[in-house]
mmCIF file of C-alpha atoms in Angstrom:
data_model
loop_
_atom_site.group_PDB
_atom_site.id
_atom_site.type_symbol
_atom_site.label_atom_id
_atom_site.label_comp_id
_atom_site.label_asym_id
_atom_site.label_seq_id
_atom_site.Cartn_x
_atom_site.Cartn_y
_atom_site.Cartn_z
ATOM 1 C CA MET A 1 28.785 -29.281 -31.461
ATOM 2 C CA SER A 2 31.319 -27.577 -29.208
ATOM 3 C CA ARG A 3 30.572 -26.711 -25.632
ATOM 4 C CA SER A 4 30.523 -22.950 -26.343
ATOM 5 C CA ALA A 5 28.229 -23.398 -29.374
ATOM 6 C CA GLY A 6 25.843 -25.476 -27.255
ATOM 7 C CA ALA A 7 25.827 -22.795 -24.561
ATOM 8 C CA LEU A 8 25.087 -20.106 -27.149
ATOM 9 C CA LEU A 9 22.252 -22.177 -28.597
ATOM 10 C CA ARG A 10 20.712 -22.661 -25.138
ATOM 11 C CA LEU A 11 21.039 -18.925 -24.448
ATOM 12 C CA ALA A 12 19.343 -18.097 -27.767
ATOM 13 C CA ILE A 13 16.472 -20.503 -26.996
ATOM 14 C CA VAL A 14 15.964 -18.938 -23.552
ATOM 15 C CA ALA A 15 16.012 -15.421 -25.041
ATOM 16 C CA VAL A 16 13.440 -16.318 -27.702
ATOM 17 C CA ALA A 17 11.226 -18.051 -25.142
ATOM 18 C CA ALA A 18 11.401 -15.093 -22.742
ATOM 19 C CA THR A 19 10.488 -12.536 -25.384
ATOM 20 C CA SER A 20 7.628 -14.634 -26.710
ATOM 21 C CA LEU A 21 6.010 -14.792 -23.288
ATOM 22 C CA GLY A 22 4.965 -11.108 -23.563
ATOM 23 C CA GLY A 23 3.183 -10.028 -20.364
ATOM 24 C CA CYS A 24 3.886 -13.169 -18.358
ATOM 25 C CA SER A 25 5.641 -12.732 -15.073
ATOM 26 C CA PHE A 26 7.473 -15.214 -12.934
ATOM 27 C CA LEU A 27 8.598 -14.523 -9.366
ATOM 28 C CA GLY A 28 8.133 -10.812 -9.922
ATOM 29 C CA MET A 29 10.260 -10.668 -13.054
ATOM 30 C CA ASN A 30 8.219 -9.495 -16.007
ATOM 31 C CA PHE A 31 9.021 -10.601 -19.523
ATOM 32 C CA GLY A 32 7.700 -8.174 -22.116
ATOM 33 C CA PHE A 33 7.469 -5.046 -19.945
ATOM 34 C CA ASN A 34 5.228 -3.255 -22.435
ATOM 35 C CA ARG A 35 2.582 -5.953 -22.215
ATOM 36 C CA LEU A 36 1.560 -5.913 -18.588
ATOM 37 C CA THR A 37 -2.025 -6.912 -17.952
ATOM 38 C CA GLU A 38 -4.435 -4.587 -16.160
ATOM 39 C CA LYS A 39 -4.200 -6.913 -13.149
ATOM 40 C CA GLU A 40 -0.390 -6.778 -13.107
ATOM 41 C CA CYS A 41 -0.438 -2.971 -13.236
ATOM 42 C CA MET A 42 -3.005 -2.829 -10.426
ATOM 43 C CA MET A 43 -0.995 -5.323 -8.348
ATOM 44 C CA ARG A 44 2.171 -3.291 -8.783
ATOM 45 C CA ALA A 45 0.537 -0.009 -7.774
ATOM 46 C CA MET A 46 -0.925 -1.597 -4.644
ATOM 47 C CA TYR A 47 2.236 -3.553 -3.794
ATOM 48 C CA PHE A 48 4.645 -0.623 -4.019
ATOM 49 C CA GLU A 49 2.395 2.208 -2.829
ATOM 50 C CA SER A 50 1.002 0.484 0.268
ATOM 51 C CA ASN A 51 4.393 -0.925 1.273
ATOM 52 C CA ARG A 52 2.723 -4.344 1.343
ATOM 53 C CA SER A 53 1.251 -3.308 4.681
ATOM 54 C CA SER A 54 -2.274 -4.685 4.592
ATOM 55 C CA ALA A 55 -5.191 -5.647 2.387
ATOM 56 C CA ASP A 56 -6.913 -2.471 3.635
ATOM 57 C CA GLY A 57 -4.059 -0.263 2.413
ATOM 58 C CA MET A 58 -3.867 -2.092 -0.914
ATOM 59 C CA LEU A 59 -7.623 -1.785 -1.427
ATOM 60 C CA ALA A 60 -7.401 1.955 -0.750
ATOM 61 C CA VAL A 61 -4.655 2.404 -3.376
ATOM 62 C CA GLY A 62 -6.623 0.292 -5.860
ATOM 63 C CA THR A 63 -9.681 2.450 -5.242
ATOM 64 C CA VAL A 64 -7.691 5.596 -6.091
ATOM 65 C CA VAL A 65 -6.535 3.979 -9.346
ATOM 66 C CA MET A 66 -10.141 3.152 -10.244
ATOM 67 C CA ASN A 67 -11.347 6.637 -9.245
ATOM 68 C CA ARG A 68 -8.819 8.097 -11.653
ATOM 69 C CA LEU A 69 -9.761 5.614 -14.354
ATOM 70 C CA ASN A 70 -13.369 6.806 -14.132
ATOM 71 C CA ASP A 71 -12.401 10.488 -14.488
ATOM 72 C CA PRO A 72 -12.062 11.886 -18.041
ATOM 73 C CA ARG A 73 -8.990 13.907 -16.971
ATOM 74 C CA TYR A 74 -6.977 10.701 -16.575
ATOM 75 C CA PRO A 75 -5.956 7.935 -19.018
ATOM 76 C CA LYS A 76 -8.395 5.175 -19.928
ATOM 77 C CA THR A 77 -6.577 2.011 -18.782
ATOM 78 C CA VAL A 78 -5.246 0.858 -15.427
ATOM 79 C CA CYS A 79 -1.727 0.564 -16.837
ATOM 80 C CA GLU A 80 -1.810 4.081 -18.272
ATOM 81 C CA VAL A 81 -3.081 5.516 -14.976
ATOM 82 C CA VAL A 82 -0.422 3.684 -12.967
ATOM 83 C CA GLY A 83 2.276 4.549 -15.514
ATOM 84 C CA GLN A 84 1.585 8.298 -15.543
ATOM 85 C CA LYS A 85 4.782 10.233 -14.941
ATOM 86 C CA ASN A 86 5.295 11.454 -11.358
ATOM 87 C CA GLN A 87 2.029 9.986 -10.090
ATOM 88 C CA PHE A 88 3.020 6.651 -8.556
ATOM 89 C CA ALA A 89 6.247 5.268 -7.096
ATOM 90 C CA GLN A 90 9.223 5.412 -9.427
ATOM 91 C CA GLY A 91 9.720 2.054 -11.139
ATOM 92 C CA VAL A 92 6.270 0.797 -10.107
ATOM 93 C CA LEU A 93 5.829 -0.976 -13.456
ATOM 94 C CA THR A 94 9.345 -2.412 -13.686
ATOM 95 C CA LYS A 95 10.759 -3.234 -10.245
ATOM 96 C CA PRO A 96 10.483 -6.873 -9.164
ATOM 97 C CA MET A 97 7.927 -7.867 -6.559
ATOM 98 C CA THR A 98 9.937 -10.155 -4.340
ATOM 99 C CA ASP A 99 7.985 -11.166 -1.252
ATOM 100 C CA SER A 100 4.703 -12.617 -0.121
ATOM 101 C CA GLY A 101 3.079 -9.193 -0.502
ATOM 102 C CA ALA A 102 2.716 -10.038 -4.191
ATOM 103 C CA VAL A 103 0.281 -12.833 -3.317
ATOM 104 C CA LEU A 104 -1.869 -10.452 -1.283
ATOM 105 C CA ALA A 105 -1.636 -7.809 -4.033
ATOM 106 C CA SER A 106 -2.863 -10.386 -6.558
ATOM 107 C CA GLN A 107 -5.854 -11.266 -4.398
ATOM 108 C CA VAL A 108 -6.792 -7.639 -3.739
ATOM 109 C CA ALA A 109 -6.284 -6.690 -7.413
ATOM 110 C CA ASP A 110 -8.821 -9.358 -8.372
ATOM 111 C CA GLN A 111 -11.283 -7.853 -5.891
ATOM 112 C CA VAL A 112 -10.774 -4.289 -7.151
ATOM 113 C CA LEU A 113 -11.085 -5.299 -10.800
ATOM 114 C CA ARG A 114 -14.354 -7.092 -9.910
ATOM 115 C CA GLY A 115 -15.743 -3.901 -8.361
ATOM 116 C CA SER A 116 -14.633 -3.818 -4.702
ATOM 117 C CA ARG A 117 -13.792 -0.354 -3.381
ATOM 118 C CA HIS A 118 -12.582 0.961 -0.048
ATOM 119 C CA PRO A 119 -15.539 2.922 1.330
ATOM 120 C CA GLY A 120 -13.296 5.323 3.243
ATOM 121 C CA VAL A 121 -11.552 6.511 0.080
ATOM 122 C CA GLN A 122 -14.799 7.929 -1.291
ATOM 123 C CA ASN A 123 -13.913 10.011 -4.382
ATOM 124 C CA ALA A 124 -10.250 10.573 -3.497
ATOM 125 C CA GLN A 125 -7.849 10.487 -6.410
ATOM 126 C CA HIS A 126 -4.713 11.370 -4.459
ATOM 127 C CA PHE A 127 -2.623 10.161 -1.545
ATOM 128 C CA HIS A 128 0.752 10.703 0.047
ATOM 129 C CA THR A 129 2.789 9.190 2.866
ATOM 130 C CA ALA A 130 0.996 9.215 6.206
ATOM 131 C CA GLY A 131 2.274 11.673 8.766
ATOM 132 C CA LEU A 132 2.734 14.494 6.284
ATOM 133 C CA ARG A 133 0.249 17.325 6.097
ATOM 134 C CA PHE A 134 0.210 20.147 3.621
ATOM 135 C CA PRO A 135 -1.384 23.554 4.193
ATOM 136 C CA TYR A 136 -3.368 23.732 0.957
ATOM 137 C CA ASN A 137 -7.013 24.707 1.421
ATOM 138 C CA ASN A 138 -8.236 22.346 -1.310
ATOM 139 C CA MET A 139 -6.958 19.096 0.264
ATOM 140 C CA PHE A 140 -9.690 17.258 2.152
ATOM 141 C CA TYR A 141 -8.339 14.188 3.928
ATOM 142 C CA VAL A 142 -10.715 11.234 3.994
ATOM 143 C CA LEU A 143 -8.695 8.215 5.162
ATOM 144 C CA GLU A 144 -5.399 6.947 6.514
ATOM 145 C CA ALA A 145 -4.614 3.370 5.450
ATOM 146 C CA GLY A 146 -1.591 1.334 4.432
ATOM 147 C CA GLY A 147 0.858 4.037 5.445
ATOM 148 C CA ASN A 148 -0.854 6.651 3.253
ATOM 149 C CA GLU A 149 -3.153 9.638 3.685
ATOM 150 C CA PHE A 150 -5.912 9.737 1.052
ATOM 151 C CA TYR A 151 -7.463 13.024 0.043
ATOM 152 C CA GLU A 152 -9.830 14.708 -2.348
ATOM 153 C CA LYS A 153 -9.034 17.975 -4.069
ATOM 154 C CA ARG A 154 -12.060 20.236 -3.764
ATOM 155 C CA SER A 155 -12.579 23.800 -4.800
ATOM 156 C CA VAL A 156 -12.564 26.198 -1.857
ATOM 157 C CA ARG A 157 -15.572 28.505 -1.601
#
């Protein structure tokens, strides 16, 4: 077998192995992007939205995801909630997680998926970057954590 044929064979074996891993990730690189687990989707939302700032900030983001999941107006899986267009950071489900924040995100995702919630988030289903304030009467701020302001939308009476 020639050197180039051997290289092509090795490349083909790697490609087949990578695509058969569906949903497995290694060092932040996901193989089979359409097969992320609920934990991976939760990790990614917390990792990118809290800027890897703290377990407190990650828990708050995870609580918002779960609050949405429990509301009939939103999709029925963590991955669908996190993947909703224009709701979470662009590329949240595809960008690589490259630092130690991924380890913390994994630990906090396990806690959230087992039922832990940030008590300060209450029923909030929304957040934006801390330091910004908007003049809408229906935004009731409940918490600042992880570089974000968390708020509930309530009807104004």
